[in-house]
Amino acid sequence: MTVRDVLRFPHPMLKQVARALGEDEAKLTATVAADLVDTMRSHPGCVGIAAPQIEHLVRMVVVDVSEHPKATAKHGELVLVNPQVVRSHGAEVAREGCLSIPHLTANVRRATEIALEATDPLGEPVAIETEGFEARCLLHEIDHLDGILFLDRIASKQDLFRRRSYR
């Protein structure tokens, strides 16, 4: 539908908790889903985005790691409404970046395997088990729904880095 501007830290909406989308909000769900996909695709190398980043304070994320070399698990383009992590396992520290914090990256500890439940934009149930980079991306985007940025997850300032280049 529309490529939206991505909010940048310290915009206050990035620190707010998003509300769940109801079954009776099909039109809003479709609009947000299309805007998320279009916005993500407009940023080369982007693998995910959450609704609060484009000024929709609702629980929806889009992730697609299909073309990313670090991804071992690839479920294609995931458009998830009201996602919930139901199980997580393991831990690994790896570098993360974010469209909302374009000039920084950081080492962040995340689970290495997750299972989540959600619905798709049409209200159909979705259950995913994934690992590695795809799990990290999903956890990063779901954090946005709770007003959590990767900056909130760093252990120390030594884990924060200036991005060398940004597309």
XYZ file of N, CA and C in Angstrom:
501
model
N 0.832 -1.191 0.000
C 0.000 0.000 0.000
C 0.876 1.254 0.000
N 1.673 1.423 1.100
C 2.444 2.653 1.241
C 3.772 2.371 1.930
N 4.829 2.964 1.407
C 6.102 2.951 2.121
C 6.016 4.059 3.154
N 6.161 3.679 4.409
C 6.036 4.644 5.507
C 7.411 5.063 6.014
N 7.478 6.258 6.601
C 8.691 6.684 7.280
C 8.879 5.819 8.521
N 10.127 5.486 8.811
C 10.450 4.689 9.995
C 10.815 5.646 11.125
N 10.140 5.482 12.259
C 10.440 6.315 13.422
C 11.864 6.060 13.885
N 12.515 7.097 14.349
C 13.881 7.001 14.838
C 13.917 7.257 16.337
N 14.777 6.506 17.017
C 15.036 6.732 18.430
C 15.546 8.157 18.581
N 15.053 8.939 19.500
C 14.283 8.616 20.702
C 12.768 8.877 20.600
N 12.163 8.685 19.455
C 10.722 8.924 19.338
C 9.986 8.154 20.442
N 9.081 8.817 21.187
C 8.428 8.168 22.332
C 7.574 6.951 21.974
N 7.039 6.880 20.753
C 6.215 5.723 20.400
C 7.021 4.422 20.404
N 8.324 4.513 20.183
C 9.167 3.317 20.168
C 9.298 2.676 21.549
N 8.949 3.405 22.585
C 9.054 2.888 23.951
C 7.693 2.512 24.543
N 6.652 2.517 23.725
C 5.312 2.184 24.209
C 4.966 0.738 23.879
N 4.076 0.158 24.676
C 3.595 -1.195 24.450
C 2.435 -1.139 23.462
N 2.522 -1.949 22.421
C 1.491 -1.992 21.382
C 0.304 -2.828 21.854
N -0.877 -2.462 21.362
C -2.090 -3.200 21.724
C -2.324 -4.348 20.747
N -3.016 -5.363 21.229
C -3.370 -6.500 20.371
C -4.394 -6.063 19.332
N -4.320 -6.673 18.176
C -5.312 -6.436 17.126
C -6.462 -7.415 17.311
N -7.666 -6.914 17.198
C -8.845 -7.766 17.348
C -9.284 -8.366 16.027
N -10.079 -9.419 16.111
C -10.598 -10.088 14.915
C -11.488 -9.168 14.088
N -12.069 -8.168 14.727
C -12.982 -7.246 14.047
C -12.250 -6.076 13.383
N -10.916 -6.139 13.315
C -10.125 -5.050 12.749
C -9.444 -5.468 11.444
N -10.166 -6.166 10.596
C -9.597 -6.712 9.360
C -9.036 -5.623 8.451
N -9.732 -4.512 8.333
C -9.263 -3.446 7.440
C -7.948 -2.854 7.945
N -7.876 -2.549 9.246
C -6.644 -2.025 9.828
C -5.523 -3.043 9.698
N -5.819 -4.307 9.970
C -4.814 -5.363 9.881
C -4.240 -5.442 8.472
N -5.097 -5.402 7.469
C -4.639 -5.472 6.080
C -3.785 -4.263 5.714
N -4.197 -3.089 6.154
C -3.445 -1.861 5.853
C -2.068 -1.898 6.494
N -2.013 -2.236 7.774
C -0.724 -2.273 8.474
C 0.178 -3.339 7.858
N -0.367 -4.505 7.538
C 0.433 -5.578 6.938
C 1.048 -5.114 5.623
N 0.259 -4.498 4.766
C 0.770 -4.023 3.472
C 1.822 -2.936 3.661
N 1.575 -2.008 4.581
C 2.543 -0.938 4.840
C 3.854 -1.498 5.384
N 3.773 -2.488 6.265
C 4.987 -3.093 6.819
C 5.803 -3.777 5.729
N 5.137 -4.559 4.888
C 5.845 -5.267 3.819
C 6.483 -4.264 2.854
N 5.712 -3.263 2.430
C 6.245 -2.270 1.489
C 7.414 -1.498 2.082
N 7.302 -1.135 3.353
C 8.364 -0.376 4.011
C 9.608 -1.230 4.172
N 9.448 -2.478 4.593
C 10.599 -3.366 4.742
C 11.306 -3.551 3.403
N 10.546 -3.800 2.361
C 11.139 -4.031 1.032
C 11.840 -2.793 0.482
N 11.454 -1.615 0.955
C 12.064 -0.380 0.449
C 13.447 -0.129 1.037
N 13.840 -0.900 2.040
C 15.149 -0.756 2.693
C 16.011 -1.964 2.346
N 16.964 -1.817 1.434
C 17.807 -2.950 1.046
C 18.487 -3.585 2.253
N 18.436 -4.898 2.312
C 19.069 -5.626 3.407
C 18.233 -5.734 4.657
N 17.090 -5.066 4.702
C 16.227 -5.125 5.885
C 15.577 -6.504 5.971
N 15.579 -7.081 7.171
C 14.997 -8.414 7.372
C 13.781 -8.403 8.289
N 13.390 -7.234 8.791
C 12.218 -7.196 9.655
C 11.849 -5.793 10.069
N 10.580 -5.652 10.422
C 10.065 -4.372 10.906
C 8.810 -4.645 11.720
N 8.564 -3.783 12.690
C 7.396 -3.920 13.555
C 6.489 -2.702 13.392
N 5.204 -2.911 13.600
C 4.212 -1.852 13.387
C 4.517 -0.555 14.150
N 4.962 -0.599 15.408
C 5.252 0.671 16.094
C 6.323 1.512 15.388
N 7.185 0.882 14.610
C 8.221 1.629 13.909
C 7.645 2.496 12.785
N 6.423 2.190 12.345
C 5.785 2.998 11.304
C 4.516 3.664 11.841
N 4.530 3.954 13.133
C 3.474 4.702 13.818
C 2.124 3.995 13.894
N 2.147 2.666 13.945
C 0.934 1.899 14.233
C 1.210 1.166 15.551
N 0.557 1.569 16.613
C 0.819 0.973 17.920
C -0.029 -0.287 18.107
N 0.186 -1.256 17.201
C -0.512 -2.542 17.235
C 0.517 -3.655 17.131
N 0.121 -4.864 17.546
C 1.028 -5.999 17.632
C 1.095 -6.751 16.300
N 1.973 -6.257 15.420
C 2.189 -6.914 14.142
C 3.643 -6.710 13.729
N 4.242 -7.783 13.188
C 5.614 -7.725 12.692
C 5.698 -8.407 11.336
N 6.723 -8.031 10.582
C 7.057 -8.707 9.332
C 8.535 -9.068 9.408
N 8.851 -10.321 9.064
C 10.237 -10.788 9.025
C 10.411 -11.635 7.766
N 11.522 -11.424 7.076
C 11.871 -12.265 5.927
C 13.389 -12.337 5.830
N 13.939 -13.480 6.201
C 15.393 -13.674 6.172
C 15.811 -14.543 4.981
N 14.912 -14.749 4.044
C 15.138 -15.669 2.919
C 16.445 -15.432 2.179
N 16.819 -14.173 2.008
C 18.016 -13.836 1.232
C 19.239 -13.559 2.093
N 19.116 -13.701 3.405
C 20.229 -13.343 4.282
C 21.204 -14.519 4.437
N 22.506 -14.270 4.266
C 23.481 -15.363 4.332
C 23.624 -16.004 5.713
N 23.263 -15.298 6.785
C 23.374 -15.873 8.131
C 22.212 -16.807 8.472
N 21.154 -16.770 7.688
C 19.946 -17.530 8.016
C 20.091 -18.998 7.621
N 19.890 -19.874 8.584
C 19.856 -21.315 8.317
C 18.416 -21.805 8.272
N 17.557 -21.209 9.081
C 16.113 -21.490 9.033
C 15.474 -20.345 8.259
N 14.610 -20.693 7.304
C 13.987 -19.673 6.460
C 12.543 -20.052 6.199
N 11.634 -19.337 6.838
C 10.203 -19.584 6.650
C 9.584 -18.633 5.636
N 10.403 -17.899 4.903
C 9.888 -16.959 3.914
C 9.387 -15.691 4.580
N 8.534 -14.995 3.856
C 7.986 -13.748 4.385
C 6.914 -14.063 5.426
N 7.185 -13.651 6.659
C 6.262 -13.883 7.772
C 5.579 -12.577 8.137
N 4.270 -12.556 8.061
C 3.476 -11.410 8.504
C 2.669 -11.926 9.683
N 3.041 -11.503 10.880
C 2.502 -12.086 12.109
C 1.710 -11.060 12.919
N 0.484 -11.430 13.246
C -0.403 -10.603 14.051
C -0.457 -11.187 15.453
N -0.279 -10.340 16.445
C -0.309 -10.734 17.858
C 0.628 -11.915 18.154
N 1.892 -11.832 17.719
C 2.810 -12.955 17.967
C 3.170 -13.089 19.438
N 3.291 -14.351 19.862
C 3.691 -14.657 21.236
C 4.723 -15.768 21.208
N 5.837 -15.554 21.886
C 6.829 -16.610 22.037
C 6.307 -17.565 23.100
N 6.188 -18.844 22.745
C 5.664 -19.833 23.691
C 6.767 -20.722 24.258
N 7.940 -20.697 23.600
C 9.061 -21.479 24.104
C 10.343 -20.896 23.537
N 11.380 -20.883 24.364
C 12.696 -20.454 23.891
C 13.755 -21.312 24.562
N 14.885 -21.435 23.876
C 15.954 -22.293 24.377
C 17.297 -21.737 23.911
N 18.315 -21.954 24.716
C 19.666 -21.570 24.351
C 19.901 -20.078 24.465
N 21.120 -19.674 24.194
C 21.474 -18.253 24.226
C 22.735 -18.052 23.406
N 22.764 -16.924 22.719
C 23.926 -16.566 21.918
C 23.990 -15.047 21.831
N 25.207 -14.525 21.865
C 25.417 -13.095 21.679
C 25.815 -12.868 20.225
N 25.132 -11.931 19.578
C 25.453 -11.592 18.186
C 25.101 -10.129 17.939
N 25.633 -9.583 16.853
C 25.445 -8.182 16.505
C 24.064 -7.961 15.906
N 23.427 -6.863 16.325
C 22.127 -6.463 15.799
C 22.148 -4.999 15.416
N 21.322 -4.673 14.438
C 21.080 -3.302 14.049
C 19.582 -3.095 13.940
N 19.171 -1.864 13.652
C 17.748 -1.543 13.621
C 17.513 -0.307 12.763
N 16.454 -0.329 11.957
C 16.113 0.840 11.157
C 15.838 2.071 12.025
N 15.363 1.855 13.237
C 15.040 2.972 14.128
C 16.263 3.538 14.847
N 17.377 2.826 14.770
C 18.636 3.285 15.368
C 19.721 3.055 14.310
N 19.669 3.813 13.226
C 20.462 3.482 12.036
C 21.969 3.616 12.159
N 22.468 4.349 13.116
C 23.906 4.593 13.175
C 24.625 3.756 14.232
N 23.893 2.834 14.864
C 24.497 1.999 15.897
C 24.184 0.531 15.667
N 25.064 -0.328 16.148
C 24.805 -1.757 16.256
C 25.249 -2.163 17.656
N 24.866 -3.370 18.069
C 25.258 -3.814 19.406
C 25.279 -5.330 19.476
N 26.075 -5.833 20.401
C 26.065 -7.255 20.725
C 24.909 -7.501 21.686
N 24.012 -8.401 21.307
C 22.798 -8.659 22.083
C 22.656 -10.165 22.302
N 22.344 -10.553 23.545
C 22.096 -11.959 23.872
C 20.632 -12.285 23.588
N 20.411 -13.345 22.813
C 19.064 -13.805 22.478
C 19.019 -15.329 22.518
N 17.828 -15.855 22.648
C 17.619 -17.306 22.557
C 18.013 -17.785 21.166
N 18.497 -19.012 21.075
C 18.914 -19.565 19.787
C 17.799 -20.359 19.110
N 16.803 -20.785 19.872
C 15.665 -21.526 19.315
C 14.392 -20.989 19.954
N 13.359 -20.814 19.134
C 12.077 -20.355 19.676
C 10.917 -21.063 18.981
N 9.813 -21.068 19.682
C 8.526 -21.458 19.096
C 7.588 -20.296 19.374
N 6.803 -19.927 18.360
C 5.858 -18.839 18.573
C 4.525 -19.164 17.937
N 3.515 -18.472 18.436
C 2.165 -18.587 17.904
C 1.675 -17.192 17.559
N 0.882 -17.102 16.503
C 0.342 -15.829 16.042
C -0.834 -16.148 15.130
N -1.322 -15.121 14.466
C -2.242 -15.330 13.360
C -1.663 -14.594 12.158
N -2.129 -14.964 10.978
C -1.750 -14.210 9.789
C -2.751 -13.070 9.634
N -2.572 -12.176 8.667
C -3.491 -11.041 8.532
C -4.951 -11.427 8.253
N -5.188 -12.665 7.806
C -6.561 -13.120 7.563
C -7.168 -13.800 8.783
N -6.391 -13.865 9.873
C -6.893 -14.456 11.110
C -6.623 -15.940 11.261
N -5.876 -16.516 10.323
C -5.543 -17.945 10.405
C -4.408 -18.167 11.391
N -4.494 -19.216 12.211
C -3.429 -19.479 13.180
C -2.108 -19.832 12.494
N -1.017 -19.367 13.116
C 0.334 -19.641 12.634
C 1.145 -20.134 13.826
N 1.859 -21.238 13.629
C 2.781 -21.745 14.648
C 4.125 -21.963 13.952
N 5.178 -21.423 14.529
C 6.507 -21.500 13.920
C 7.509 -21.952 14.960
N 8.357 -22.885 14.543
C 9.540 -23.234 15.325
C 10.730 -22.881 14.458
N 11.664 -22.121 15.025
C 12.808 -21.677 14.238
C 14.022 -21.514 15.131
N 15.149 -21.232 14.473
C 16.398 -21.111 15.222
C 17.314 -20.103 14.562
N 18.414 -19.817 15.241
C 19.464 -18.990 14.693
C 19.036 -17.573 14.350
N 19.474 -17.117 13.174
C 19.253 -15.740 12.761
C 17.768 -15.405 12.635
N 16.967 -16.323 12.112
C 15.533 -16.051 11.990
C 14.896 -15.880 13.371
N 15.278 -16.710 14.324
C 14.770 -16.573 15.693
C 15.174 -15.219 16.270
N 16.430 -14.828 16.064
C 16.922 -13.535 16.556
C 16.103 -12.397 15.962
N 15.854 -12.429 14.675
C 15.087 -11.366 14.023
C 13.663 -11.295 14.563
N 13.029 -12.442 14.738
C 11.671 -12.456 15.284
C 11.650 -11.890 16.703
N 12.601 -12.284 17.531
C 12.663 -11.775 18.901
C 12.901 -10.265 18.915
N 13.761 -9.777 18.034
C 14.033 -8.341 17.933
C 12.749 -7.581 17.594
N 12.003 -8.070 16.601
C 10.779 -7.374 16.188
C 9.695 -7.479 17.250
N 9.557 -8.609 17.894
C 8.559 -8.769 18.961
C 8.893 -7.846 20.130
N 10.185 -7.644 20.409
C 10.580 -6.676 21.438
C 9.997 -5.295 21.141
N 10.004 -4.883 19.859
C 9.436 -3.580 19.496
C 7.984 -3.453 19.956
N 7.254 -4.548 19.950
C 5.845 -4.516 20.350
C 5.683 -4.232 21.840
N 6.740 -4.481 22.586
C 6.725 -4.235 24.034
C 7.522 -2.993 24.412
N 7.872 -2.179 23.422
C 8.615 -0.948 23.696
C 10.058 -1.179 24.088
N 10.608 -2.314 23.670
C 11.989 -2.662 24.003
C 12.843 -2.531 22.749
N 13.938 -1.793 22.866
C 14.891 -1.641 21.775
C 16.145 -2.458 22.073
N 16.930 -2.756 21.041
C 18.139 -3.537 21.303
C 19.065 -2.829 22.276
N 18.995 -1.501 22.343
C 19.797 -0.753 23.319
C 19.465 -1.156 24.753
N 18.212 -1.571 24.971
C 17.780 -1.983 26.313
C 18.339 -3.352 26.695
N 18.886 -4.079 25.741
C 19.339 -5.445 25.983
C 20.860 -5.594 26.014
N 21.594 -4.503 25.874
C 23.047 -4.644 25.888
C 23.548 -4.746 27.324
N 24.584 -5.554 27.496
C 25.139 -5.784 28.830
C 25.984 -4.608 29.307
N 26.717 -3.969 28.393
C 27.545 -2.828 28.772
C 27.769 -1.937 27.554
N 28.252 -0.745 27.797
C 28.529 0.182 26.696
C 29.602 -0.362 25.758
N 30.403 -1.301 26.232
C 31.430 -1.909 25.385
C 30.801 -2.767 24.278
N 29.525 -3.104 24.418
C 28.819 -3.902 23.412
C 28.144 -3.046 22.355
N 28.314 -1.728 22.417
C 27.672 -0.791 21.488
C 28.707 -0.257 20.499
N 28.330 -0.210 19.200
C 29.282 0.169 18.149
C 28.620 1.143 17.173
N 29.416 2.046 16.632
C 28.951 2.898 15.531
C 28.936 2.037 14.272
N 27.853 2.151 13.506
C 27.763 1.402 12.245
C 28.766 1.999 11.268
N 29.536 1.139 10.611
C 30.552 1.613 9.662
C 29.918 2.221 8.432
N 28.869 1.596 7.929
C 28.156 2.145 6.780
C 26.691 1.795 6.937
N 25.858 2.624 6.395
C 24.421 2.371 6.454
C 23.853 2.604 5.066
N 23.072 1.634 4.601
C 22.502 1.743 3.247
C 21.417 2.751 3.185
